[in-house]
Coordinates of C-alpha atoms in Angstrom, one line a residue:
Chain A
X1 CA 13.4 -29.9 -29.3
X2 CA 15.6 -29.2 -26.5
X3 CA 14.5 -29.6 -23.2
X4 CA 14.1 -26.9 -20.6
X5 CA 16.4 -27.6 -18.1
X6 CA 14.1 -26.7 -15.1
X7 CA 15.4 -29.2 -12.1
X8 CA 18.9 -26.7 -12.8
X9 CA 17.1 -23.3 -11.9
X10 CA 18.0 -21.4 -8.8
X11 CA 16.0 -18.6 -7.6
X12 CA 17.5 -16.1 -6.5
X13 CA 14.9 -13.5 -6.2
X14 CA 11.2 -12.9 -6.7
X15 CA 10.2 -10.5 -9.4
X16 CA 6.7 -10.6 -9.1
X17 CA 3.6 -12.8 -6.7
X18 CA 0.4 -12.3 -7.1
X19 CA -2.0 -14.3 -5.0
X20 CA -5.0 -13.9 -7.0
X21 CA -4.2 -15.5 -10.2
X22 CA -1.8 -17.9 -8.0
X23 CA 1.2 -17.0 -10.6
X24 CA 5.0 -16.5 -9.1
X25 CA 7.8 -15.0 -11.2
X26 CA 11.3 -16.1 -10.5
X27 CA 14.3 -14.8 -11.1
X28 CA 17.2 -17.3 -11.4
X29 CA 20.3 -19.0 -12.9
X30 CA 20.5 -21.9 -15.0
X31 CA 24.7 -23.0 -15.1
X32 CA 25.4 -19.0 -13.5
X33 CA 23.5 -17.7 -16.6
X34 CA 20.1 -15.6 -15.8
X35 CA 16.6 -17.2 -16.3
X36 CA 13.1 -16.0 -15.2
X37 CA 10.7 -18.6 -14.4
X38 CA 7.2 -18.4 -14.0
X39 CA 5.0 -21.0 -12.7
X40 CA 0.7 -20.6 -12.2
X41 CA -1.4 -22.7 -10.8
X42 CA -4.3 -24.3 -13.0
X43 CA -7.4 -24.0 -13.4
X44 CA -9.9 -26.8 -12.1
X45 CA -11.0 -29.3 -14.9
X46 CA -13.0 -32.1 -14.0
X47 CA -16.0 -33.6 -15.4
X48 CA -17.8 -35.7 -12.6
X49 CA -16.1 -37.2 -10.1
X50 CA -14.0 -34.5 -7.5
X51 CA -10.1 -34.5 -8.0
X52 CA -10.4 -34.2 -4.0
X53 CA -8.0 -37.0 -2.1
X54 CA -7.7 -35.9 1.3
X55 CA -9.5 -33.2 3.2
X56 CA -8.3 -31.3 6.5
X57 CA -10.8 -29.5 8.2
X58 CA -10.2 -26.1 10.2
X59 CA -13.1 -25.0 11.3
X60 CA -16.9 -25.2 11.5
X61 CA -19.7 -22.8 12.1
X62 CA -23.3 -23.5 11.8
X63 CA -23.5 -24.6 8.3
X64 CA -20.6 -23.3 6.8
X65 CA -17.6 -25.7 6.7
X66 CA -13.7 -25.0 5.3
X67 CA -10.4 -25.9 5.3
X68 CA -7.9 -27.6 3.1
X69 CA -7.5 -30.3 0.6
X70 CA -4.9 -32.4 -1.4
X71 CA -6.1 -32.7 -4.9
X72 CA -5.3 -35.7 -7.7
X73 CA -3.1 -34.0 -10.4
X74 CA -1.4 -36.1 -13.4
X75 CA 0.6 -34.2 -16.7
X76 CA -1.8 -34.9 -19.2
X77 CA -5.5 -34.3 -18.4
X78 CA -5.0 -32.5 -14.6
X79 CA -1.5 -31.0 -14.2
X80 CA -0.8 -28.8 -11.1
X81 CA 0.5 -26.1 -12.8
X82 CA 2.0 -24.0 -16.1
X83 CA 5.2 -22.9 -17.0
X84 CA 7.2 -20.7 -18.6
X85 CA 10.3 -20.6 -18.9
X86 CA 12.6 -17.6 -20.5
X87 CA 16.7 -18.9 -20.5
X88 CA 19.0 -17.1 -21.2
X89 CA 16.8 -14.0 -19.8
X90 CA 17.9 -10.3 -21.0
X91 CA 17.8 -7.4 -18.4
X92 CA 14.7 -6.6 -20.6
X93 CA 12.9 -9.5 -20.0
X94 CA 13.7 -8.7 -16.3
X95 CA 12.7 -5.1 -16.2
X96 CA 9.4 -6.2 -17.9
X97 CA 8.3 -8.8 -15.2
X98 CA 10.0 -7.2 -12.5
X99 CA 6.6 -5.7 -10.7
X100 CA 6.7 -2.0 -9.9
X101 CA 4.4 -0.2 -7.4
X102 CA 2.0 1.8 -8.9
X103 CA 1.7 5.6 -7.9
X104 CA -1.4 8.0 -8.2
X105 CA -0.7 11.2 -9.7
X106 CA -3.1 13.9 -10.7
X107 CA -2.3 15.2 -14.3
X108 CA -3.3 18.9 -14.5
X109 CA -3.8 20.4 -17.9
X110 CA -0.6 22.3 -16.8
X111 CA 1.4 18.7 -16.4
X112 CA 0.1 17.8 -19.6
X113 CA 1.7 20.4 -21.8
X114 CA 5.0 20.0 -19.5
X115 CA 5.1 16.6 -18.9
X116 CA 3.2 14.2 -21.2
X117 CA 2.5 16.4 -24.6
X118 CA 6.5 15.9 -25.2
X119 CA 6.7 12.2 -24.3
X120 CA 4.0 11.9 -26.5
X121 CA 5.7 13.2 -29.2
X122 CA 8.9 10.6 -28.9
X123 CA 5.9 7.9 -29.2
X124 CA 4.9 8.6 -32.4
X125 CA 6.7 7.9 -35.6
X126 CA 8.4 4.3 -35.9
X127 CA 6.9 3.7 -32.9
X128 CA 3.4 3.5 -34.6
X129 CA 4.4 1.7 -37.9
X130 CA 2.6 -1.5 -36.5
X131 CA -0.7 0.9 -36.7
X132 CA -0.4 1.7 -39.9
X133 CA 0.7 -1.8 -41.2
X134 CA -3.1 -2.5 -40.1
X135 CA -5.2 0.4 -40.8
X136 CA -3.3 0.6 -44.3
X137 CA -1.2 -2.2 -45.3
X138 CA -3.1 -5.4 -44.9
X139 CA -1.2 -6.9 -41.5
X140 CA -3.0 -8.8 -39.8
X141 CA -6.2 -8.6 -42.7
X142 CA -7.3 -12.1 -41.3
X143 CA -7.4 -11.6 -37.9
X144 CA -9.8 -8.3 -38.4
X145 CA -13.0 -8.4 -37.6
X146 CA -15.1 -5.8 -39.0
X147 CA -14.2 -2.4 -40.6
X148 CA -15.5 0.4 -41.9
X149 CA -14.3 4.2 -42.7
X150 CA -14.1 5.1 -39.2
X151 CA -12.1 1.9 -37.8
X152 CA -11.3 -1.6 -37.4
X153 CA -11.4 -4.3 -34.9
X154 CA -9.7 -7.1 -34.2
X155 CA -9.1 -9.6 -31.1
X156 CA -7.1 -8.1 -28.7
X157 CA -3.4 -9.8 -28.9
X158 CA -4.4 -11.3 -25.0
X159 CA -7.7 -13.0 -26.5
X160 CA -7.6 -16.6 -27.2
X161 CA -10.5 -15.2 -29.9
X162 CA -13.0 -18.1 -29.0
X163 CA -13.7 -17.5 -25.3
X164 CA -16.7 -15.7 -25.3
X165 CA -16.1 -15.2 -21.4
X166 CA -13.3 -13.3 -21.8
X167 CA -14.1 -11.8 -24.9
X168 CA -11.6 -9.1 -25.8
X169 CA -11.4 -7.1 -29.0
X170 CA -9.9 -3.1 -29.5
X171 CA -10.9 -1.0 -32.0
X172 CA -8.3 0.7 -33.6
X173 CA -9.9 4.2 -35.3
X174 CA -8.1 5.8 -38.5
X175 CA -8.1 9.2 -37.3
X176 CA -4.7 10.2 -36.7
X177 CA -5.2 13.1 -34.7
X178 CA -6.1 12.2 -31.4
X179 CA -2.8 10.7 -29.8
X180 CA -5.1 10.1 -26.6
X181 CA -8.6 11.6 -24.8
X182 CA -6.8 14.7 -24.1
X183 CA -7.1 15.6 -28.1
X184 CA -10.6 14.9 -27.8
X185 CA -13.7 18.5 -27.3
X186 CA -17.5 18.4 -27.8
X187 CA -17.1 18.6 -31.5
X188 CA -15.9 15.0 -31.7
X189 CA -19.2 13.6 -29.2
X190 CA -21.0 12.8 -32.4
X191 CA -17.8 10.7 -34.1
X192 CA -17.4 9.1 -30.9
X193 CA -21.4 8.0 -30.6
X194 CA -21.2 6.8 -34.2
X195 CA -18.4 4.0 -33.6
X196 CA -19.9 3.7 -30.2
X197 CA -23.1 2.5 -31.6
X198 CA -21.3 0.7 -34.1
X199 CA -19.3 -1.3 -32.2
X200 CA -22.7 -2.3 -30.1
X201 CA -24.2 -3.6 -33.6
X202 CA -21.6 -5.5 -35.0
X203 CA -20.0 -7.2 -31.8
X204 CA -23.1 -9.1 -31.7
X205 CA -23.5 -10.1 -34.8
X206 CA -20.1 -11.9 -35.1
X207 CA -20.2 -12.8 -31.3
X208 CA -23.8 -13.4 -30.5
X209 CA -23.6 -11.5 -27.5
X210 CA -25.8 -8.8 -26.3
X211 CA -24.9 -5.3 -27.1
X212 CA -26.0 -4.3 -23.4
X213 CA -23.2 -7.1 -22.6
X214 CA -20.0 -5.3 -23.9
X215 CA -17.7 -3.0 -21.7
X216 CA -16.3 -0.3 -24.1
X217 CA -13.2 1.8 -22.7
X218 CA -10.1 3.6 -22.8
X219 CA -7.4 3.8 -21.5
X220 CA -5.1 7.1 -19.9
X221 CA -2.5 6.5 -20.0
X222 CA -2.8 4.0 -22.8
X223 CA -0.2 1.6 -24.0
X224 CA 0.6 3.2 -27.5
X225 CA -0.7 6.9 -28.7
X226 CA -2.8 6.7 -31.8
X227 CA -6.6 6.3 -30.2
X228 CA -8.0 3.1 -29.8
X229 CA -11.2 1.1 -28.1
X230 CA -11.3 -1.6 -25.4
X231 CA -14.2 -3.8 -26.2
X232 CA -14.8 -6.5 -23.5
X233 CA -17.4 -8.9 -22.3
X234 CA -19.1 -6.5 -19.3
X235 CA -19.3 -9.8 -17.4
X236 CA -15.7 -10.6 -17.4
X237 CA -13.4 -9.6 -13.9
X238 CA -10.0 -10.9 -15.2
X239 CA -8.3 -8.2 -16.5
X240 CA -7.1 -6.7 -12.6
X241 CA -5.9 -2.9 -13.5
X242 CA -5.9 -2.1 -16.7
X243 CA -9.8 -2.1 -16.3
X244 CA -9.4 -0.3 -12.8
X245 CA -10.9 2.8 -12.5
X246 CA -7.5 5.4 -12.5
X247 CA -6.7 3.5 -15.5
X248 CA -9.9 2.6 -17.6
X249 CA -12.4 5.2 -18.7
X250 CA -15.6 4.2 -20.3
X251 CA -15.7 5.3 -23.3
X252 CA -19.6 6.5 -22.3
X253 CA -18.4 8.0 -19.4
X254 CA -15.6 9.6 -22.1
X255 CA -18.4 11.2 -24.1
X256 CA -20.4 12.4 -20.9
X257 CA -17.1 14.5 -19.7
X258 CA -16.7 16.0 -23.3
X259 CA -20.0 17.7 -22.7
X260 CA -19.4 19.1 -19.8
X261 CA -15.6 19.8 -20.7
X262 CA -17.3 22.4 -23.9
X263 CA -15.1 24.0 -26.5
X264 CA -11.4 22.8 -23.9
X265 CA -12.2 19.4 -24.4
X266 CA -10.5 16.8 -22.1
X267 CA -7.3 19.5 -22.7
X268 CA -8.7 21.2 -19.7
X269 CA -9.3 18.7 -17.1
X270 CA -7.2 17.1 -13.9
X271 CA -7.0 13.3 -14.8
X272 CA -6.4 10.8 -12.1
X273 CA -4.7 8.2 -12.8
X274 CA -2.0 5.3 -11.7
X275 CA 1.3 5.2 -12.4
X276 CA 3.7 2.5 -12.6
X277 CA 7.1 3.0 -11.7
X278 CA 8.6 1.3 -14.5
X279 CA 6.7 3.7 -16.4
X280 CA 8.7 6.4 -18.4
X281 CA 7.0 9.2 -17.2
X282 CA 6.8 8.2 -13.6
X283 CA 10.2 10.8 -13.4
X284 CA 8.4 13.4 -15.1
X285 CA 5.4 12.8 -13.2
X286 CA 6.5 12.5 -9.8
X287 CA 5.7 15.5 -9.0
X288 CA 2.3 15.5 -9.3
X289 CA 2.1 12.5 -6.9
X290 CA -1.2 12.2 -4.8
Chain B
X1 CA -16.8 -30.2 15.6
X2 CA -18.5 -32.2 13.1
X3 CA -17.1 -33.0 10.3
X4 CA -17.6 -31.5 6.5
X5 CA -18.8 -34.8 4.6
X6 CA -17.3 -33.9 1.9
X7 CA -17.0 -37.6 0.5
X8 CA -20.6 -37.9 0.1
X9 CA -21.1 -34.9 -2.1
X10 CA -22.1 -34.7 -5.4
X11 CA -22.1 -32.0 -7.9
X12 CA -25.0 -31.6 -9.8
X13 CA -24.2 -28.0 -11.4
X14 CA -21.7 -25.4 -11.5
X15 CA -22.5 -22.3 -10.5
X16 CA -19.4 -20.1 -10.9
X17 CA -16.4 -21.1 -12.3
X18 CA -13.5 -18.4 -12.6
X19 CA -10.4 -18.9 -14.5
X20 CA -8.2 -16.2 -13.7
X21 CA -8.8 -17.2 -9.6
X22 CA -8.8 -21.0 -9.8
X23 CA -12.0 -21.0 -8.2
X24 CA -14.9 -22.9 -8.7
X25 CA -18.3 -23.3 -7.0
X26 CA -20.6 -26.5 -7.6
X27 CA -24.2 -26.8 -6.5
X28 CA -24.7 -30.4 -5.3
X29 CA -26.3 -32.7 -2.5
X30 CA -25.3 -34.2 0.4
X31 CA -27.6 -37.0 1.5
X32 CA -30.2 -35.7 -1.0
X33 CA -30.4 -32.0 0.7
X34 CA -28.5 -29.3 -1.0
X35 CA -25.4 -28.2 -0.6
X36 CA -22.8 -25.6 -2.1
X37 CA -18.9 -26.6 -2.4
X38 CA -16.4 -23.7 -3.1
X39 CA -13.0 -24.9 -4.2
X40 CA -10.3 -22.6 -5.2
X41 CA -6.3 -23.5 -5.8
X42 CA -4.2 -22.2 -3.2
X43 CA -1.2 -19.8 -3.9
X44 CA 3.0 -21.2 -4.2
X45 CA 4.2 -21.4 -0.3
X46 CA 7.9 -21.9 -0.5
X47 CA 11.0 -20.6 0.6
X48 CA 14.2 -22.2 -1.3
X49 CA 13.7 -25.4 -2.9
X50 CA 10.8 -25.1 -5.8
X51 CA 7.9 -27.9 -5.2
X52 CA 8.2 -29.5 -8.6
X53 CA 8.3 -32.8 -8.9
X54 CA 7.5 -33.4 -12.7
X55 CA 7.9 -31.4 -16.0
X56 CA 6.0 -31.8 -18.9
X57 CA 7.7 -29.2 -22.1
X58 CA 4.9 -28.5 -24.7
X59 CA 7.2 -26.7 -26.8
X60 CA 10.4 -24.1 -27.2
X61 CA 11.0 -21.2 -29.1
X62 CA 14.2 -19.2 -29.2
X63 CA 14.8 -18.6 -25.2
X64 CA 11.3 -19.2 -24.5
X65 CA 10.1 -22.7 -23.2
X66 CA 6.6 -23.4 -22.1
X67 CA 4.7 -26.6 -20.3
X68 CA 3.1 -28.0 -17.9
X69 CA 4.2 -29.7 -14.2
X70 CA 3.1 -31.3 -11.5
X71 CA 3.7 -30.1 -7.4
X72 CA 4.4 -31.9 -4.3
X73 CA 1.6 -31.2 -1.8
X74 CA 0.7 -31.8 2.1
X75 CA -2.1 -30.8 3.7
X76 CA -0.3 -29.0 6.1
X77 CA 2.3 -26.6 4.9
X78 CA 1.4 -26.6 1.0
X79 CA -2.0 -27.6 0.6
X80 CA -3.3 -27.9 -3.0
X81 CA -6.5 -26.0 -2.8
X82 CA -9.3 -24.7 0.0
X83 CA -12.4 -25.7 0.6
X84 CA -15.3 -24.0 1.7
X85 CA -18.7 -25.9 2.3
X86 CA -22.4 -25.0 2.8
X87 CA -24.3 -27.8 4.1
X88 CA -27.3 -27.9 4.3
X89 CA -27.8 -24.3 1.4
X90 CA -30.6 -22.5 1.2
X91 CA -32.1 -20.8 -1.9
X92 CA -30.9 -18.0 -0.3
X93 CA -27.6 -18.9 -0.5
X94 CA -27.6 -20.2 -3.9
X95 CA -28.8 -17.0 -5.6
X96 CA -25.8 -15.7 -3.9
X97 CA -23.3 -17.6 -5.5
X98 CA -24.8 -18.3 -9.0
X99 CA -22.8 -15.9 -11.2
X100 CA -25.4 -13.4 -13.4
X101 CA -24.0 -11.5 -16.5
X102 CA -23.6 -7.9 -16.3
X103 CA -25.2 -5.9 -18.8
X104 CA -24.0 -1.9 -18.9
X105 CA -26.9 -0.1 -18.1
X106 CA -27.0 4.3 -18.5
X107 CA -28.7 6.2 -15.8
X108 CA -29.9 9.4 -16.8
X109 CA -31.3 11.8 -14.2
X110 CA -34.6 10.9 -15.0
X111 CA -33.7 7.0 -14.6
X112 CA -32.7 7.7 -11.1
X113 CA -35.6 9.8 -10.1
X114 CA -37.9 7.2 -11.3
X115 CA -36.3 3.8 -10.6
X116 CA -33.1 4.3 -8.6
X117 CA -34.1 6.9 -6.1
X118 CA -37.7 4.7 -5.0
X119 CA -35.1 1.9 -4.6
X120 CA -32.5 2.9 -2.0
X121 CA -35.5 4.4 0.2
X122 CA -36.2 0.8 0.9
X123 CA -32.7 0.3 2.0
X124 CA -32.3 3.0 4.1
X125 CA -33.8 2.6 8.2
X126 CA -32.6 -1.4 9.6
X127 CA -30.7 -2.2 6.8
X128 CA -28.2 0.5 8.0
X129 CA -28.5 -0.1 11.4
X130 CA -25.1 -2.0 11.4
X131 CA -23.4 1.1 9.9
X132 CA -25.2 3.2 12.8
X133 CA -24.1 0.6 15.0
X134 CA -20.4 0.7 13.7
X135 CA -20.7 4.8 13.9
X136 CA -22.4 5.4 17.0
X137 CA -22.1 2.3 19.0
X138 CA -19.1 0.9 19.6
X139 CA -19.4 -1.9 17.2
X140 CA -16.3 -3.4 15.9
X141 CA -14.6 -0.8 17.7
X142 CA -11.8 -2.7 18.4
X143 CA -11.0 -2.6 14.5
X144 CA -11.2 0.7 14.1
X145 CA -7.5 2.4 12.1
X146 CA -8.9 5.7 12.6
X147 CA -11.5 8.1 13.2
X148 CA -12.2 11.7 13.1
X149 CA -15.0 14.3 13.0
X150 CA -16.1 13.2 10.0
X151 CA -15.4 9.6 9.2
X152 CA -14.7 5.8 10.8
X153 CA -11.9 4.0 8.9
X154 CA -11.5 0.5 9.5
X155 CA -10.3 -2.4 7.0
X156 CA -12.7 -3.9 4.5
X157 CA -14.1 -7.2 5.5
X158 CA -12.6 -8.9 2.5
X159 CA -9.2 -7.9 3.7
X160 CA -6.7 -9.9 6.5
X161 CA -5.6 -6.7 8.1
X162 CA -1.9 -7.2 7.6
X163 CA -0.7 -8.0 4.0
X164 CA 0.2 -4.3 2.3
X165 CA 0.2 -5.7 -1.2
X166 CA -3.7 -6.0 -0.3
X167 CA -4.4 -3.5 1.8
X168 CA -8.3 -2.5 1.6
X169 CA -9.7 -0.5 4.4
X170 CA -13.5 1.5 4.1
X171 CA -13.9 5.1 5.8
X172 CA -17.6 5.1 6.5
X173 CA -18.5 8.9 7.0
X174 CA -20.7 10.3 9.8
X175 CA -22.9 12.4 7.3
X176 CA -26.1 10.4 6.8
X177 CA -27.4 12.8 4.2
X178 CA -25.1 11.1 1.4
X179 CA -26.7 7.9 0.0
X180 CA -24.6 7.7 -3.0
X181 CA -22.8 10.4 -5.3
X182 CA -25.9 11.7 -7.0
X183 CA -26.2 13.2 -3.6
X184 CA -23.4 15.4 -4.0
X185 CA -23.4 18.9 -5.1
X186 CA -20.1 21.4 -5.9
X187 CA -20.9 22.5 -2.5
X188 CA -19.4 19.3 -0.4
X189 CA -16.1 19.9 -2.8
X190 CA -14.1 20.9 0.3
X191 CA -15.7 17.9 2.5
X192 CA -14.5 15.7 0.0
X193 CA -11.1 17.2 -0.2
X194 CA -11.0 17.2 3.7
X195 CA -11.7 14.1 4.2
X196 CA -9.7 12.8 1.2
X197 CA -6.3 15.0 2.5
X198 CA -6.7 13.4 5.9
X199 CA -6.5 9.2 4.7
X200 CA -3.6 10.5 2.7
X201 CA -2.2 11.2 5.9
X202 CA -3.7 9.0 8.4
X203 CA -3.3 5.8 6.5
X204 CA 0.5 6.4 5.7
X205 CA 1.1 6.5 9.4
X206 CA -0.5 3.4 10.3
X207 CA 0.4 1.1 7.7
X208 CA 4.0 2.7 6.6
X209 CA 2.5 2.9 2.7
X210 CA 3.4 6.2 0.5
X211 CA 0.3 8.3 0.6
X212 CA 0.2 8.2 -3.5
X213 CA 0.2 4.6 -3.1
X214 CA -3.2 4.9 -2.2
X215 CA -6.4 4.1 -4.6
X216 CA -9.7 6.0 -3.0
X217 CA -12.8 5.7 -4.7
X218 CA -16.5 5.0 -4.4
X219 CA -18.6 2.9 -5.9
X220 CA -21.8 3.8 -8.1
X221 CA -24.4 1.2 -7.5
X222 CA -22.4 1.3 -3.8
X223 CA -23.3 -2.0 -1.9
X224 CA -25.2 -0.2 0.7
X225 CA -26.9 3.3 0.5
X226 CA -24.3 5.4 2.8
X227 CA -21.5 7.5 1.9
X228 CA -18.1 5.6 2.4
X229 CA -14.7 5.1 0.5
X230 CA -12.7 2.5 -0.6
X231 CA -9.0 3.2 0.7
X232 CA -7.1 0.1 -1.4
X233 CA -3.2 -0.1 -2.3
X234 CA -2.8 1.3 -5.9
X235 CA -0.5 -1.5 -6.9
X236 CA -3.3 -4.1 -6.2
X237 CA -4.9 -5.7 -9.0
X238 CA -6.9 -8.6 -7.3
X239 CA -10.2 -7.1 -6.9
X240 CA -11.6 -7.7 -10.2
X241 CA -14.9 -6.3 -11.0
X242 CA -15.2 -4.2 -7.8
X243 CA -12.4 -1.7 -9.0
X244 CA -13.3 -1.4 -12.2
X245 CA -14.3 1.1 -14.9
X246 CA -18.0 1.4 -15.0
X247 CA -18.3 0.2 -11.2
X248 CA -15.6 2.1 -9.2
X249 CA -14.9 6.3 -9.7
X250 CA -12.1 7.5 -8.4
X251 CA -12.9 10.4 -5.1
X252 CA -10.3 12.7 -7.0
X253 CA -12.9 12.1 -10.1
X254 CA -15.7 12.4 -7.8
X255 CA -14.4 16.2 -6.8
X256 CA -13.3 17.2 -10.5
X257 CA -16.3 16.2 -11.7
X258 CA -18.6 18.0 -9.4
X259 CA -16.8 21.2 -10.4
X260 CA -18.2 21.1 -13.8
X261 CA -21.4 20.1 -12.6
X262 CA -22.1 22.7 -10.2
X263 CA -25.2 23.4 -8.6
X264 CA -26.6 20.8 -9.7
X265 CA -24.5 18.1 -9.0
X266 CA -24.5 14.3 -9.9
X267 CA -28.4 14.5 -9.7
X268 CA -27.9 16.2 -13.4
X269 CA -25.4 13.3 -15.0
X270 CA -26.1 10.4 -17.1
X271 CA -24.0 7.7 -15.1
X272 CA -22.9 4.1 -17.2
X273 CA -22.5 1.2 -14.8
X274 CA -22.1 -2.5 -14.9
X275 CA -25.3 -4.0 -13.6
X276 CA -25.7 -8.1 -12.4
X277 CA -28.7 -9.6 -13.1
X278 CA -28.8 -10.6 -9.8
X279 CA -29.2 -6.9 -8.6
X280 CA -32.4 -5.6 -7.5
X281 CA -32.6 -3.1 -10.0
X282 CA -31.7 -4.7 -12.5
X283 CA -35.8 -5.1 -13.5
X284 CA -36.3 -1.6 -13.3
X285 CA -33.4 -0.5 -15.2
X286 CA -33.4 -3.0 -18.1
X287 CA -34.9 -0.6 -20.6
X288 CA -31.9 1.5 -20.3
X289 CA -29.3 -1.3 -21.4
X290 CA -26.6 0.4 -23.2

């Protein structure tokens, strides 16, 4: 295979740094052509014996200690860190790891129909052929996890599907007329209880973890319009803002509204929510900035 | 200072061990008494030339190249990780770091009446005397960002009080007849909306952020039993679990919501939350697991 040629990258610019996850993205040339480079830091992996070599001290108090340390490191079993490496990089690949701040806007029902009901529109379509290929064709058959008439659930595409820590699955329903909770009203509280529950039964019995144990959401805006479930492990705290409240709804939480929402449904609420510039209807939005 | 002997520790357990932060936190002794070591990896610290000394390619596809590499380090200016020691621990300390599963619990009204409510009257009195002591005393009043009739902002604890990407500040508000949102009726709407209109100003001019880059929300179980809000940059996605759906609720939800429940008020909602094992009421509320 050919080699990346890392030792000839040249940053020029940092798309995005996050200092919890300890990941940097790069943007860069490799011989004047673009390249994005991203390098994390690993996680620790050590049996018995602490892969500590030196140790500077800062400070001290009472009987708490901290301060710094070198650490062994070698490729194989305990390297410092990951990579990847994208060369040559497109202005898409750079416009999708380019970080954008996020914005809160409040969505009023009259935003909605102004707004967001036509951009919805332009999602549908081709746009949701990958849906379909699923629910109807077969794709992915071996990667599904249960099914039955009302949906089907698979790992979510950021699983590793083993990792019961960071378990992640979404249930994909085969009811094509809610684009997102704002087709939802009271009359659909029972369909929603019914995968609800469902999803609490059989979750367990292919993962053996509690049903009290599983974080059920979704999300507004979501990622693609035809209306799906986030199924995670409760327990789990990696997932940053797509579980943030102003992103996430719990899908309980979903069905408590649509009570109190009556005959309207979620059609007649003011949702809060974040906004990411890079979004494509932060322009149509702006206006109804915080 | 005396020195954190950190050679003569050895693990015996792990207690936490978190994957998306690079952290990980051992149990162990220290001359036979207990003691708790935190290591986490530190974040990339460099200005032009990238700290790579060796590159290890697992594999290539198309422009995409992934592996793994390992970094220079020195204690000083690029430190591989931080330490942080307790020495001797008590079991006190222990609990605290020994990660419990969450289970997603739902409170009904009658759940809080019976469980809940007999719970936060034994935190009320001296375990709120440093809030009283922050409102009415002078206490950390050299932190204080801003205060008002109504509220005390100052930053969050977990915060350094200068990097914007993580800005996190708590308005703690001078009303002590609001334990937590089932206290709220429609009639503190225009409280709410007061106090929420004037961090949207107040924070913008201190800190030189957009107002609708601003996340506000509460937190339902809150950490302790008097009203405040969590004022955090919206494009911040490093605070896990604590900003999350089925922990956090955004204010602006907080007011929508209380519109539709009226008189009434959050005392007449079922509420889903994530709940620790390590939580006090964990025992009580166990029989209404999701």
């Amino acid at each position: 295979m050919s080699s990346a040629p890392l030792d000839l990258f040249r940053p020029s610019s940092t798309l995005d740094s996050d200092s919890l996850s300890k990941k940097i993205t790069l943007l860069g040339t490799i011989n004047s052509v673009k390249a994005i480079l991203q390098l994390e830091k690993s996680h620790f992996n050590f049996s018995n014996e602490i892969p500590i070599t030196t140790v500077h001290q800062i400070a001290h108090n009472d009987v708490y200690y901290w301060g710094t340390t070198l650490l062994e490191q070698d490729l194989d079993t305990n390297p410092a860190a990951k990579f990847n490496l994208i060369y040559p990089a497109s202005e898409a690949h750079i416009a999708k790891y380019q970080k954008h701040p996020v914005h809160m806007v409040v969505e009023t029902p009259e935003a909605y129909e102004k707004v967001v009901k036509p951009y919805i529109e332009t999602q549908k379509g081709d746009r949701l052929q990958w849906v379909r290929n699923i629910l109807y064709h077969g794709v992915e058959k071996e990667r599904v996890v249960f099914k039955n008439d009302d949906y089907i659930l698979l790992p979510d595409m950021k699983w590793d599907g083993t990792t019961i820590e960071s378990l992640y699955l979404v249930c994909i329903v085969f009811r094509d007329d809610i684009s997102s909770i704002r087709d939802l009203t009271e009359d659909d509280i029972p369909y929603l209880k019914r995968i609800k529950e469902s999803i609490l039964v059989e979750v367990p019995k292919k993962y053996g973890i509690a049903r009290d144990q599983l974080r059920l959401y979704v999300h507004y805006q979501p990622s693609f319009y035809h209306f799906h479930i986030h199924v995670v492990n409760a327990s789990y705290g990696g997932l940053g803002q797509t579980q943030a409240a102003g992103k996430a709804i719990l899908l309980g939480e979903v069905i408590e509204t649509l009570r109190l929402l009556g005959k309207k449904g979620y059609k007649g609420k003011s949702i809060e929510y974040g906004l990411s510039e890079g979004h494509d209807l932060w322009s149509g939005m702006k206006e109804y900035a915080n």
